Each structure stands twice: as C-alpha cells, then as structure tokens.
mmCIF file of C-alpha atoms and ligand atoms in Angstrom:
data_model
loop_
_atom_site.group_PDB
_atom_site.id
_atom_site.type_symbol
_atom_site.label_atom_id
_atom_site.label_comp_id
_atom_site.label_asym_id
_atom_site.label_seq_id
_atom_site.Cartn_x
_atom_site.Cartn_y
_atom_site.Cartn_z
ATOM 1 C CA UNK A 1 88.131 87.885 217.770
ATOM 2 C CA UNK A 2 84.892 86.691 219.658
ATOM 3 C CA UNK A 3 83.449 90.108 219.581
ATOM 4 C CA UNK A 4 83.843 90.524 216.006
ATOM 5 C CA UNK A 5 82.222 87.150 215.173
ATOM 6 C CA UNK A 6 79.262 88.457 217.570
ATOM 7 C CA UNK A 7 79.548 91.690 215.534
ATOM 8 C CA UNK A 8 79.382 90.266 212.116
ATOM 9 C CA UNK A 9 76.682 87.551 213.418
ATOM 10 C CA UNK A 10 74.718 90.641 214.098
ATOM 11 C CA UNK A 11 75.130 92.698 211.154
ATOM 12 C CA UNK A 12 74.524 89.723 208.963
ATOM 13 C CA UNK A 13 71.098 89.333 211.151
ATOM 14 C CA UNK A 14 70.414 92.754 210.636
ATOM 15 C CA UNK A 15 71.347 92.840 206.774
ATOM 16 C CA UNK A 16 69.036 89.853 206.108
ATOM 17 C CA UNK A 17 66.408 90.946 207.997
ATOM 18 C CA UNK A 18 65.683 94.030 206.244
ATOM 19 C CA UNK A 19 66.306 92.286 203.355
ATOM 20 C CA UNK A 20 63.725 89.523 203.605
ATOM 21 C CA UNK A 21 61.181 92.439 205.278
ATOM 22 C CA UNK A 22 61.391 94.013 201.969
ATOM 23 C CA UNK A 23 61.390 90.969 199.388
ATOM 24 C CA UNK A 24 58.400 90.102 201.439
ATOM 25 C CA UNK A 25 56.057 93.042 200.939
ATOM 26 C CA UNK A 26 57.446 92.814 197.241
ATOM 27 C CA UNK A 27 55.683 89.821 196.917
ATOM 28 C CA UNK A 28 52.252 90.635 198.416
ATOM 29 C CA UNK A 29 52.210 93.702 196.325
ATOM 30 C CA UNK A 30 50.694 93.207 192.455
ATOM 31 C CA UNK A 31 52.999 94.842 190.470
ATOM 32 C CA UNK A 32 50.841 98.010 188.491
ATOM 33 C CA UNK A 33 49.587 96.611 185.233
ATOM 34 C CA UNK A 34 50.952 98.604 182.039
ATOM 35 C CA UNK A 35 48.398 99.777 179.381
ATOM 36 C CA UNK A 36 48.458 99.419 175.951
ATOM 37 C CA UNK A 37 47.030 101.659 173.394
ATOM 38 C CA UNK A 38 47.006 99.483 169.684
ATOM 39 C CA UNK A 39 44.951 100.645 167.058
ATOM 40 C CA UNK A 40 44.217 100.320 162.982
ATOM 41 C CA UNK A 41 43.322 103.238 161.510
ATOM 42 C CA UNK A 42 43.232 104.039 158.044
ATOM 43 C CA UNK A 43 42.115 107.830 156.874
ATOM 44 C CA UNK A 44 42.977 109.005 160.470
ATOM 45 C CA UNK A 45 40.029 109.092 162.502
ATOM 46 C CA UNK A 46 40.951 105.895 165.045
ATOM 47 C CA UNK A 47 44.317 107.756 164.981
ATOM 48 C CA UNK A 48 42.753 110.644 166.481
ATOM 49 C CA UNK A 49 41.002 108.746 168.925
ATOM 50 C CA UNK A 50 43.620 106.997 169.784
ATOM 51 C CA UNK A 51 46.396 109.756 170.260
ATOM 52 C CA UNK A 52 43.442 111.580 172.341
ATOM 53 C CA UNK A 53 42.749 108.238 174.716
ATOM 54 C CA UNK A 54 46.377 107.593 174.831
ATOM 55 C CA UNK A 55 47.097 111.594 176.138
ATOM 56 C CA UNK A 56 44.117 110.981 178.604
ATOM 57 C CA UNK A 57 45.474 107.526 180.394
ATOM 58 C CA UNK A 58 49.399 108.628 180.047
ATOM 59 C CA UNK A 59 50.198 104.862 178.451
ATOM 60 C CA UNK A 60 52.029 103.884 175.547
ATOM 61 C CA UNK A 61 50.199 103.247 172.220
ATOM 62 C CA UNK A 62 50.947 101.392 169.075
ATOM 63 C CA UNK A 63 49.366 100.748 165.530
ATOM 64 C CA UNK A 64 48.796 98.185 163.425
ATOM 65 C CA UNK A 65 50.141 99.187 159.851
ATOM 66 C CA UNK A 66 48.688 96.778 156.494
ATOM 67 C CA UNK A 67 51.583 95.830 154.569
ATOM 68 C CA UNK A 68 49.982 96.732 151.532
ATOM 69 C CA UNK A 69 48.346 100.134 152.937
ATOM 70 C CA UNK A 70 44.657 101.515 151.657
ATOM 71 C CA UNK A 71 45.505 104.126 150.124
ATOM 72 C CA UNK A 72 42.990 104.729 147.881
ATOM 73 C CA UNK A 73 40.149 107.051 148.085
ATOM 74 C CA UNK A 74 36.912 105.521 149.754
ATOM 75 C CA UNK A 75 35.442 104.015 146.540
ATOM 76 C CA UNK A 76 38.978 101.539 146.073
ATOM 77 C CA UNK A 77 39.005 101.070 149.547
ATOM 78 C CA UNK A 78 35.430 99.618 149.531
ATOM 79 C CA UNK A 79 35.739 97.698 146.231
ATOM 80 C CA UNK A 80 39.064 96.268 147.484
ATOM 81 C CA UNK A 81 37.723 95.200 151.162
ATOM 82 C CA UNK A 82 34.882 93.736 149.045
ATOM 83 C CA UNK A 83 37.128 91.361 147.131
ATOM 84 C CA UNK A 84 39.086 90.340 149.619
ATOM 85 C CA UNK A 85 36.094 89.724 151.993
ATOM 86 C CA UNK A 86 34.915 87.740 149.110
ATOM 87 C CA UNK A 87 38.281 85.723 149.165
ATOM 88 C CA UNK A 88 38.280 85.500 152.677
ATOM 89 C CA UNK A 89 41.735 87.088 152.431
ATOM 90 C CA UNK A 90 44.051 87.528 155.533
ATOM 91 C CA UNK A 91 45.474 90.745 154.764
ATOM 92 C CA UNK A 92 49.168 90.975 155.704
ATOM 93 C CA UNK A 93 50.067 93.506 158.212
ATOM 94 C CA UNK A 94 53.471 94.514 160.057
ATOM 95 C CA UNK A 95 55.352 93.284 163.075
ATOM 96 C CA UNK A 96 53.845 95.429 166.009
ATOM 97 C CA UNK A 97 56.828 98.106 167.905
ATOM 98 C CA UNK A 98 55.946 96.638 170.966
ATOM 99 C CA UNK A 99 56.105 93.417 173.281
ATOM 100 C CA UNK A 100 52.434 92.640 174.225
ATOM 101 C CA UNK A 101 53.494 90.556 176.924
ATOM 102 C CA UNK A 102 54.290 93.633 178.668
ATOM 103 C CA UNK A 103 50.446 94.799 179.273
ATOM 104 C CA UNK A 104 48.031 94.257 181.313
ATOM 105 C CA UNK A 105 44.925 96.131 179.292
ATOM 106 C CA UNK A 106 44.825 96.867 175.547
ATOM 107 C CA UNK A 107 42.316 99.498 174.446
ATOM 108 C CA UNK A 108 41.931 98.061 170.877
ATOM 109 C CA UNK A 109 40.323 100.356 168.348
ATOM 110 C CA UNK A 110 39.782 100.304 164.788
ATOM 111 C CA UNK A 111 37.084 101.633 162.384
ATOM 112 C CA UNK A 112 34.129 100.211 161.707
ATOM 113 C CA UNK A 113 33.946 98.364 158.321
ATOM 114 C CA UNK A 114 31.033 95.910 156.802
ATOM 115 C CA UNK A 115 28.997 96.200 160.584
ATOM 116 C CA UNK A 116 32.347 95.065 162.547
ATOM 117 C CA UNK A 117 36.198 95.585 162.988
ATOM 118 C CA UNK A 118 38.473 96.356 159.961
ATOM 119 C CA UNK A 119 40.331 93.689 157.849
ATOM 120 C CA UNK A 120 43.646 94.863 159.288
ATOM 121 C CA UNK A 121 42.600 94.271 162.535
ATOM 122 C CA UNK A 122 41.268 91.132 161.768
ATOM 123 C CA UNK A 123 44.756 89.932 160.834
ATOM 124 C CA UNK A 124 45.776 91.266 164.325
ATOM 125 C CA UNK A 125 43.376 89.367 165.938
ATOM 126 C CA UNK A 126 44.402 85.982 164.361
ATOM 127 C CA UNK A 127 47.698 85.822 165.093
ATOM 128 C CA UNK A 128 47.397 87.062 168.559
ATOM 129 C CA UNK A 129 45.381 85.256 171.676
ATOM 130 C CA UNK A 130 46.035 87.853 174.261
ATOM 131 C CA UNK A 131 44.913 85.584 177.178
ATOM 132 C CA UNK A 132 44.711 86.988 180.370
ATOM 133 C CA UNK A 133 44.538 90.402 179.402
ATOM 134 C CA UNK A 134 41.861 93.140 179.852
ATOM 135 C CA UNK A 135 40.805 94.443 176.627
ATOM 136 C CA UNK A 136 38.984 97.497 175.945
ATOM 137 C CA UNK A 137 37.584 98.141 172.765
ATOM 138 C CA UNK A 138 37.006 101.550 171.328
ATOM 139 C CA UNK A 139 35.997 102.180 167.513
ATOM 140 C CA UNK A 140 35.219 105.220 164.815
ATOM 141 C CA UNK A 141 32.389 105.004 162.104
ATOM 142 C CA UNK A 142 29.856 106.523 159.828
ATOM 143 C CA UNK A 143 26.901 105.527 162.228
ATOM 144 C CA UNK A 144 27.957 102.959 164.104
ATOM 145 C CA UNK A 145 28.514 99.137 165.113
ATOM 146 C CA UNK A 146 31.130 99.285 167.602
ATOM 147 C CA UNK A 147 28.550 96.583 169.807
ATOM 148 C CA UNK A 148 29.024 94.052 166.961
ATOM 149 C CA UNK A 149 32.191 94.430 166.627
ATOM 150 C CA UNK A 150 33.249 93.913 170.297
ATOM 151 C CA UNK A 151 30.761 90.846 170.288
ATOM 152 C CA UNK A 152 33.298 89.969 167.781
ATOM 153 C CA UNK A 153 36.321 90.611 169.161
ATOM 154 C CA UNK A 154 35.329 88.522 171.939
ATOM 155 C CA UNK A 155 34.502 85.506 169.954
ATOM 156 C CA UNK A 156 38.326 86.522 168.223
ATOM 157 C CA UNK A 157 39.953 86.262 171.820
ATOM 158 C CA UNK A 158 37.461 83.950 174.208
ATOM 159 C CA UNK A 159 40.681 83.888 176.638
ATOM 160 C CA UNK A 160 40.618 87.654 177.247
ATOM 161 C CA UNK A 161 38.176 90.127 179.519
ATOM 162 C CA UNK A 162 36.742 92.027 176.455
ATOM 163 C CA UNK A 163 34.710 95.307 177.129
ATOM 164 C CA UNK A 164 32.945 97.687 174.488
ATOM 165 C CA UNK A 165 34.832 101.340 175.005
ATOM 166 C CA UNK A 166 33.984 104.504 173.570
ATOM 167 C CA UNK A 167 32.864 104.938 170.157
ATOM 168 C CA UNK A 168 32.486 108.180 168.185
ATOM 169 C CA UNK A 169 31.368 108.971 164.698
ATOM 170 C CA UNK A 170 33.764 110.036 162.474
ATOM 171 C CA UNK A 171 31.767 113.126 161.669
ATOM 172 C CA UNK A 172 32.116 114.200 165.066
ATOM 173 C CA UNK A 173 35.603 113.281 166.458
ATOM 174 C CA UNK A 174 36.289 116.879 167.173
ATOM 175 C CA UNK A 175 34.171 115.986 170.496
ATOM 176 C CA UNK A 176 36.019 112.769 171.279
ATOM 177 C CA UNK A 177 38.166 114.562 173.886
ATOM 178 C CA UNK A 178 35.562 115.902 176.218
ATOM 179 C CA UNK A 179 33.230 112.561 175.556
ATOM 180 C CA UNK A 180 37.039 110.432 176.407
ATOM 181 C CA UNK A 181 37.209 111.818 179.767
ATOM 182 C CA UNK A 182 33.500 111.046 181.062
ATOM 183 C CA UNK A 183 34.020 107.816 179.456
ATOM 184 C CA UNK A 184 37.458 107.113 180.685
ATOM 185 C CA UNK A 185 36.191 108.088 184.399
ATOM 186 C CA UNK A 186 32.457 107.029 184.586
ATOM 187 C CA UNK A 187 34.397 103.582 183.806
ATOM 188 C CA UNK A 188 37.169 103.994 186.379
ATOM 189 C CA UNK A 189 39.884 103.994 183.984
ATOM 190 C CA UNK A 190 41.262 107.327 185.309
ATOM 191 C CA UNK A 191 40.827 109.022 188.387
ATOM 192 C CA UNK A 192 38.413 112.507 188.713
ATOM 193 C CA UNK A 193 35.112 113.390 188.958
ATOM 194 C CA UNK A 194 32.111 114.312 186.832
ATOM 195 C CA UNK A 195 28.622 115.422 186.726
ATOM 196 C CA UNK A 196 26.679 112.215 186.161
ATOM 197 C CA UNK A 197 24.115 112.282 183.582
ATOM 198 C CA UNK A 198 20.439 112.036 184.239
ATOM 199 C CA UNK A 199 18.477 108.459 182.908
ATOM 200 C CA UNK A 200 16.773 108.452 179.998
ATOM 201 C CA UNK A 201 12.644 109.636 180.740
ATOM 202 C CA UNK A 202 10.276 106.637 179.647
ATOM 203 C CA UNK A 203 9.663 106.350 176.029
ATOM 204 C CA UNK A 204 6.646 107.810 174.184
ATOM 205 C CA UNK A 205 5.142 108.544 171.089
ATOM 206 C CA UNK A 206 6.933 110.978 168.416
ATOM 207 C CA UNK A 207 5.794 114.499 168.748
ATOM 208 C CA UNK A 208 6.220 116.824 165.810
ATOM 209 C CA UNK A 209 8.708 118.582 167.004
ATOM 210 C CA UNK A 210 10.779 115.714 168.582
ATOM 211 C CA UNK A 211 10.227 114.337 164.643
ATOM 212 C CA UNK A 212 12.074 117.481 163.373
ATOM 213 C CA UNK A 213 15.098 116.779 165.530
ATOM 214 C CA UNK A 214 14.760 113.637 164.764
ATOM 215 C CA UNK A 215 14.956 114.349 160.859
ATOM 216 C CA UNK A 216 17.343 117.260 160.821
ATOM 217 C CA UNK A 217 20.135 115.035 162.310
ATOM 218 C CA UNK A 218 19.580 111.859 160.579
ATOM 219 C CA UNK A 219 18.260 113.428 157.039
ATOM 220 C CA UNK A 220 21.360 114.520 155.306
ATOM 221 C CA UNK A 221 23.354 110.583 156.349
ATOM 222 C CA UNK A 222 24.438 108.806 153.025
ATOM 223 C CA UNK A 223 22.106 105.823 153.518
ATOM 224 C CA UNK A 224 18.528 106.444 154.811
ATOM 225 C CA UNK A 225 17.989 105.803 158.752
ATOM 226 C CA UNK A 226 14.522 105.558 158.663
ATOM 227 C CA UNK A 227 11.643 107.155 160.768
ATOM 228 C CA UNK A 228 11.501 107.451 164.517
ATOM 229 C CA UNK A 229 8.507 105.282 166.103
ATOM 230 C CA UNK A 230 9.199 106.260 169.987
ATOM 231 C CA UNK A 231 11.480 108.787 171.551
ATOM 232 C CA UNK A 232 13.078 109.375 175.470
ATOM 233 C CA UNK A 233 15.072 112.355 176.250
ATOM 234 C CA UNK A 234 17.351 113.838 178.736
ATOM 235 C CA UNK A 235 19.048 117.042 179.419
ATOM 236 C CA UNK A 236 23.319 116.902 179.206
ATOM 237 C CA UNK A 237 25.910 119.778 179.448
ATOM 238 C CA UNK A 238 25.770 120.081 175.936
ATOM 239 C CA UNK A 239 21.783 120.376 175.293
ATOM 240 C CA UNK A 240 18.809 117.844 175.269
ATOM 241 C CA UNK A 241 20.139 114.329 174.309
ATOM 242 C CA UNK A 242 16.849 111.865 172.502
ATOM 243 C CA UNK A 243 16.688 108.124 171.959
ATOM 244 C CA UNK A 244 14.651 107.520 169.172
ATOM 245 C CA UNK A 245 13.221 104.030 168.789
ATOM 246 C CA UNK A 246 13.705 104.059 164.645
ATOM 247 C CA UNK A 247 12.050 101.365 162.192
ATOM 248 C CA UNK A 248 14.998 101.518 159.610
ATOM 249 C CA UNK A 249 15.328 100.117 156.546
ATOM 250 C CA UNK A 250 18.080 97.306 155.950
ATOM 251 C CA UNK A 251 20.318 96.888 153.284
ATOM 252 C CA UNK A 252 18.176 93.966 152.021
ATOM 253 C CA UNK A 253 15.516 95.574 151.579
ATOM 254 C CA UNK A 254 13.609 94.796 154.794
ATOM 255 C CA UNK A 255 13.042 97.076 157.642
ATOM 256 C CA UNK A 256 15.091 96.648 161.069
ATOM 257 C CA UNK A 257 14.820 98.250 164.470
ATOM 258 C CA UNK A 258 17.009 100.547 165.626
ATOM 259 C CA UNK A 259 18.312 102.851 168.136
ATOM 260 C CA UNK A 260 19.469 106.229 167.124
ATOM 261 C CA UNK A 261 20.678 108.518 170.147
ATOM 262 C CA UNK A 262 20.108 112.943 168.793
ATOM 263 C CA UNK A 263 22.267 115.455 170.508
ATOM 264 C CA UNK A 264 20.300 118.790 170.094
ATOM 265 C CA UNK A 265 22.746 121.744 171.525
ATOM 266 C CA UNK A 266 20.678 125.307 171.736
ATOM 267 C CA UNK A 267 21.200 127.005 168.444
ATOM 268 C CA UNK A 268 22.698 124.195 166.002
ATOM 269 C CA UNK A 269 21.723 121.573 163.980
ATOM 270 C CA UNK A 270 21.188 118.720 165.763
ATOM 271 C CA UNK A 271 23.512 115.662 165.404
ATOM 272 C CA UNK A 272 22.826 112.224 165.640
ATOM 273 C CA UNK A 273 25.514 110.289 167.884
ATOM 274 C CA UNK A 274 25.123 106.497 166.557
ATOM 275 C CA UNK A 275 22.942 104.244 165.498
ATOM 276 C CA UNK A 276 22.490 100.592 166.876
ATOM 277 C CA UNK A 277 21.179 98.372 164.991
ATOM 278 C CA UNK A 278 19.406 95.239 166.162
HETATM 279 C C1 LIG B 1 35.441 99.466 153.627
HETATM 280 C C2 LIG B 1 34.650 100.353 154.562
HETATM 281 C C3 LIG B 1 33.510 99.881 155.178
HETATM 282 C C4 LIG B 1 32.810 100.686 156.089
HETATM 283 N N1 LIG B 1 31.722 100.175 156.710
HETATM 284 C C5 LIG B 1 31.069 100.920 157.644
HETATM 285 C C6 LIG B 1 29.956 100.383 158.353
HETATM 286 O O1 LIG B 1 29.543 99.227 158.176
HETATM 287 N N2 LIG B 1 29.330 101.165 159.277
HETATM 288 C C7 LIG B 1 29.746 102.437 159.528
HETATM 289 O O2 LIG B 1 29.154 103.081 160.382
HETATM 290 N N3 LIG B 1 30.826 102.967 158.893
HETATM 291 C C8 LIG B 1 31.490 102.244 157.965
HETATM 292 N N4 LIG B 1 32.585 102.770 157.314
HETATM 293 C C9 LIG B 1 33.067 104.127 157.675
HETATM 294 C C10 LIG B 1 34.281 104.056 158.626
HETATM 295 O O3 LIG B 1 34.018 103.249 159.750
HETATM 296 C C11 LIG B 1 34.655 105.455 159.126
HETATM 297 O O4 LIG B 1 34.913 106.279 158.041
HETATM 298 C C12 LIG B 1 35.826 105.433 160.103
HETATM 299 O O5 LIG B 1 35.760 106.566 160.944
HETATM 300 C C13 LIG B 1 37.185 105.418 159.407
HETATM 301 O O6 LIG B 1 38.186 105.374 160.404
HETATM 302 P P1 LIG B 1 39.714 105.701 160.072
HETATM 303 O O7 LIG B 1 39.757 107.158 159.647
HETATM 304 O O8 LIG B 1 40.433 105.489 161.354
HETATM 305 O O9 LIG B 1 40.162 104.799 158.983
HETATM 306 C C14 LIG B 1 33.264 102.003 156.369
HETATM 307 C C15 LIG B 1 34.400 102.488 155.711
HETATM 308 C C16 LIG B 1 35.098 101.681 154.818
HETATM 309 C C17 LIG B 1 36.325 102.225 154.131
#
C-alpha cells in the first residue's frame, strides 16, 4: 500500500511536471499573428490585387460588398459618388464573412476615388477602430493617390500601425504579381530574396530625349499631366525606370508639382507608373 502511494506520488510529480514545463513555454511564446486580406473593389481591379497579394502571403481575404452595389458604367458611378459626397452620405455596406478580432495585420485596399479611399471603404472605416492592429494599405487607380489615402486611413484609425503598401495603376495590373513579390519581400512580409534596385542618380535638367519618354507615357492619360521640369533615372530588370519632377496642372486651374515615375522597357512604349501629387 506504501509503495503504491510512493508510486502514484511520483507519477503525479512526473505528470505535472511535464505539464507545467509545457504550459510554461506556451506562455513565453507569442502566438503567430493571422493576416487579413479585406478589400473594396468595384470594376475588379483591387480584386485582382487582392486575390494576387492574398496567393502571395497564403492568408485569408475578405471584401467589403456596398449594399446598394455600383453598377453602373463609370459616368453613373462618378455622378453618383458626386452626390453622395455632396450629401456627405454613409453608404451602407454588408456585414464582413469574417471576425476581425482574429488578425493581427489587415492589408486594406481599395481604389482610389476623388484623391483618396472609396466611399465603401469609408463606411468600413467608420464603423470599425481596429486598435492594435497592423494595417497595410494597398490601392488601384488611374494615376495615383494611394499616399493620401493612407494619410487618411490613418487619421480614420489613429489606434492602429498604418503603413502605405503597394499601389498599381489599373492600366497596368497585369504586372502586379511580379511588382507584389519585391514589394511583399523588400518589406519583410514574406520570406525570399531579390535583386535590390539601384537609387535613383541625382536629378537634372530634361534632355530631349528623356522629354520623349517622358511624353509618350504620360501623353495619351485622360487628364493632362503636365511637362517634366527635372528628371533621375535608374536601370531595373525591366528597362530604365525615370522620375520626372513634373509642373502639372490642377484641377482648379492652377499648376501643382508633381512626381511622375516612367518605366521605359527596350522596344515598347513607355509607361508611366504613378503620379504623386504634392
Ligand atoms: C468615382 C471615381 C473616382 C475616381 N477618382 C480617381 C482619382 O482621384 N485618381 C485616380 O488615379 N483614379 C481615380 N479613379 C479611377 C479608379 O481608382 C480606378 O479605376 C481603380 O483601379 C478602380 O478599381 P476597382 O476596379 O477595384 O474598382 C476614380 C474612379 C471612380 C469610379
């Protein structure tokens, strides 16, 4: 009977010690943060971006979905966004699929609308603080604004860690993939490795065949993007890369500065990559 009581005692001792070893190092380990990957996107180029960053970091993803969808072509959709910006209205969106408490990091993307973040999202970010949380933006638009609209998105969540992600023109979203990965590992979101690119060369003067470039990327754009004033360049994997310093006009009338970064691969027309605006 003694000797069973030591036996027990001892198994008992051994049970809980293994147990306690192991709810200890539980403890001192963080658990891995989930990631998140929400986005608005209404003719499908956020969608694609998303899908693509989503594929890339292996997370889950989500949307945000307007009750009352845009589906009109892009002349409604801007007379409609005017109105409501007009009425400062809150348009109503849907209840998201998933539990935010869940995350860690959101990469939050939307298209670019009026300079900064769609309505839809704007709706998102009102009814949600997401404190704590590491946000990443990333956007799609005709020439840009995605630094606005993270400036914005800040202001919209001043208890989160926002960063500006990756932003791609719509017109060009058939490169997001390759331009993802550098992103998503010069940034130490994902693991690998990758050629990093050179630093800009010093500005200078416009020559005329840097003002060619310059004009056959930026030429054909809907609204005019004005002419380049100084230019730097640097050589990529995909063929020279210039950052034009641009005096642009402004929708008022008056003329604004402007960055506007030219990707120039050998043989095809060169593209402009955004615009930023001051
Ligand atoms: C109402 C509205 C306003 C827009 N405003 C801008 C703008 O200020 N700057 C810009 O670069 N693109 C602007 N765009 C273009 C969109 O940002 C671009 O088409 C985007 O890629 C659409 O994304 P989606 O396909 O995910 O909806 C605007 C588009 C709409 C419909």
């Amino acid at each position: 009977m003694k000797k069973l009581h030591l036996f027990l005692m001892l198994a008992l001792m051994i049970i809980c010690g293994v147990a306690c070893k192991s709810s200890k190092s539980d403890d001192s380990e963080k658990p891995e943060g989930k990631t998140l990957v929400l986005y608005y996107s209404q003719t499908g180029a956020t969608k694609a971006v998303a899908e693509e960053l989503q594929k890339q970091l292996g997370c889950d993803i989500d949307s945000i979905i307007a009750v009352n969808p845009y589906d009109g072509d892009y002349g409604q959709t801007i007379s409609r966004w005017m109105q409501e910006k007009k009425d400062s209205a809150k348009v109503e969106v849907k209840p998201l699929n998933v539990n935010l408490d869940e995350y860690e990091t959101i990469f939050l993307g939307f298209p670019i609308w009026g300079g900064t973040y769609a309505l839809p999202m704007a709706s998102f970010l009102a009814d949600n603080i997401l404190n704590d949380k590491n946000v990443v933006t990333f956007a799609t638009f005709g020439s840009g604004g995605i630094e606005k609209a993270t400036l914005d998105v800040a202001i919209a969540l001043p208890g989160a860690d926002v960063k500006e992600g990756y932003g791609v023109r719509n017109a060009r979203v058939e490169k997001a993939p390759q331009e993802i990965k550098r992103f998503l590992i010069e940034n130490d979101y994902v693991e690998g490795e990758i050629e990093p690119l050179p630093n800009f060369s010093e500005p200078t003067d416009v020559s005329d065949k840097e003002a060619v470039i310059f004009h056959a990327a930026c030429d054909n754009y809907q609204f005019p993007l004005g002419n380049p004033v100084s230019v730097a360049s640097r050589e990529t994997p995909d063929g020279p890369e210039y950052e034009f310093g641009v005096k642009s006009p402004a929708p008022d009338g008056s003329e604004t500065n402007a960055i506007i970064y030219v990707i120039a691969p050998q043989g095809q027309t060169p593209e402009f990559t955004r615009v930023i605006r001051e």
